[in-house]
mmCIF file of C-alpha atoms in Angstrom:
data_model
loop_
_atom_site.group_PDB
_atom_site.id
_atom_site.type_symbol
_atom_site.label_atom_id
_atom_site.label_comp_id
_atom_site.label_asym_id
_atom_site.label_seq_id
_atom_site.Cartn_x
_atom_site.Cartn_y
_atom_site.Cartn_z
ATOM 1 C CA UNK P 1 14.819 -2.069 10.097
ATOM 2 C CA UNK P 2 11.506 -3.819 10.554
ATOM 3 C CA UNK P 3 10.120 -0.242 11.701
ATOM 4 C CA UNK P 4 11.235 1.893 9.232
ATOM 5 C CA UNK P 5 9.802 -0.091 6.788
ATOM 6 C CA UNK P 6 6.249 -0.050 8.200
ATOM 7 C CA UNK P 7 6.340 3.864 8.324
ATOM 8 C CA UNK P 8 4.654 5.417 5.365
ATOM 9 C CA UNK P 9 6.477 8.607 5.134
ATOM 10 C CA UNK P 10 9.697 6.710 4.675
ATOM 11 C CA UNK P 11 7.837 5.467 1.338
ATOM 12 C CA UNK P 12 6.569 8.529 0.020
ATOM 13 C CA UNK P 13 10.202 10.090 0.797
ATOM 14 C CA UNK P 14 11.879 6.620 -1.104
ATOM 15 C CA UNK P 15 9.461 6.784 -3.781
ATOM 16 C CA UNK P 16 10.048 10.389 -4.907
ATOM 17 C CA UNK P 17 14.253 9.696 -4.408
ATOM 18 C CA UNK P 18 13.831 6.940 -6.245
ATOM 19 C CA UNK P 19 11.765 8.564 -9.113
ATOM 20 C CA UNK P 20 13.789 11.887 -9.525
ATOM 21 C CA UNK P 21 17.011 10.018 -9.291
ATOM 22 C CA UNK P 22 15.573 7.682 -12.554
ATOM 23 C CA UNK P 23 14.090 10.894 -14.740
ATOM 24 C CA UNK P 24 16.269 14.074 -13.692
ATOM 25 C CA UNK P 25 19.776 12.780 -15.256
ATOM 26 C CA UNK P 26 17.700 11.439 -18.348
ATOM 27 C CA UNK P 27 15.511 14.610 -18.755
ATOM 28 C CA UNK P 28 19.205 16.580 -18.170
ATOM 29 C CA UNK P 29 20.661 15.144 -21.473
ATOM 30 C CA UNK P 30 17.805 14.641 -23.091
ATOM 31 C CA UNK P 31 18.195 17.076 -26.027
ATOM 32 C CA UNK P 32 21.505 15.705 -26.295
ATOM 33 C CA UNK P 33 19.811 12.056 -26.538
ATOM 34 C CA UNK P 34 17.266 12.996 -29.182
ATOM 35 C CA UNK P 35 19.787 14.906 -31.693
ATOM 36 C CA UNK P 36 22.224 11.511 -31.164
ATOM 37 C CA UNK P 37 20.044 8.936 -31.313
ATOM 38 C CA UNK P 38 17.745 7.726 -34.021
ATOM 39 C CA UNK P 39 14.110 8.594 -33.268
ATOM 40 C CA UNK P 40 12.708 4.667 -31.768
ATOM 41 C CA UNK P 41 15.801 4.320 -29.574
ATOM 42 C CA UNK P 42 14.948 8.311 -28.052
ATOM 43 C CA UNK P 43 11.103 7.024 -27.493
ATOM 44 C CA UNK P 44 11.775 3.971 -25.847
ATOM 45 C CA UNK P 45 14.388 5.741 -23.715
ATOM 46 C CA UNK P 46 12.125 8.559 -22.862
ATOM 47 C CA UNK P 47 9.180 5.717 -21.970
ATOM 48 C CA UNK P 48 12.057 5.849 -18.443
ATOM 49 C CA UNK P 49 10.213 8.793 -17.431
ATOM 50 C CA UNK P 50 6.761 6.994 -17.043
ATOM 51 C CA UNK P 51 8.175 3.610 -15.702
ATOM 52 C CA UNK P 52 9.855 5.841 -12.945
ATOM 53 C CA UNK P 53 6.453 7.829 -12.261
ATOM 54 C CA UNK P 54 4.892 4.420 -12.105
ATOM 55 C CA UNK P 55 7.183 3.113 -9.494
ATOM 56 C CA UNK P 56 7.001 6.480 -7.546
ATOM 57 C CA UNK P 57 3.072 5.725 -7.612
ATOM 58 C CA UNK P 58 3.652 2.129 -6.511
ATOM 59 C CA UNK P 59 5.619 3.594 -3.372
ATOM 60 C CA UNK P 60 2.613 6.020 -2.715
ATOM 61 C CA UNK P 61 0.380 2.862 -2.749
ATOM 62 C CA UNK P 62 2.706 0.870 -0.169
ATOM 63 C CA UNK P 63 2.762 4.237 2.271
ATOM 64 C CA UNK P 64 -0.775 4.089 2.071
ATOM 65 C CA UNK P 65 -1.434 0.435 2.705
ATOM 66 C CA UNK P 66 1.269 0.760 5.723
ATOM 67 C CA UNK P 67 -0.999 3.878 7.013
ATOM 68 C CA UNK P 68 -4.041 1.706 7.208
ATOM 69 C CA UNK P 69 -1.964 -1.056 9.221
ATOM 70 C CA UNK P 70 -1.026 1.600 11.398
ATOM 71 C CA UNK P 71 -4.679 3.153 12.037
ATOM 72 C CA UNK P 72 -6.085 -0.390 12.664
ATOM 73 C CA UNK P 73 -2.998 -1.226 14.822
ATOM 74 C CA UNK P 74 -4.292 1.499 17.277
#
């Protein structure tokens, strides 16, 4: 486990999972969402879009730091 976790493709392939598994069943129901819901709970539900493109980004970041352990590592 402590391998896989210093490889930075299996970040980049975690952080996009992770990030389309948050927004696509949101973004799916969404017009249902916005003709149900008043108008500040739809906003700060559709703010889940950017907090999961945030964390995607924050896995990007880790792949790269683990790529420049790797490169000095050899």
């Amino acid at each position: 486990m402590g391998r896989l976790l210093s490889e930075p493709s299996f970040w980049i392939v975690s952080g996009i999972f992770i990030s389309m598994g948050i927004t696509i069943p949101f973004y799916s129901v969404a017009k249902y969402l916005k003709i149900a819901l008043n108008d500040e709970i739809f906003h700060a539900l559709n703010s889940i879009g950017s907090l999961a493109y945030g964390i995607m980004h924050l896995f990007f970041i880790k792949a790269y730091i683990c790529s420049q352990t790797q490169t000095k590592l050899l």
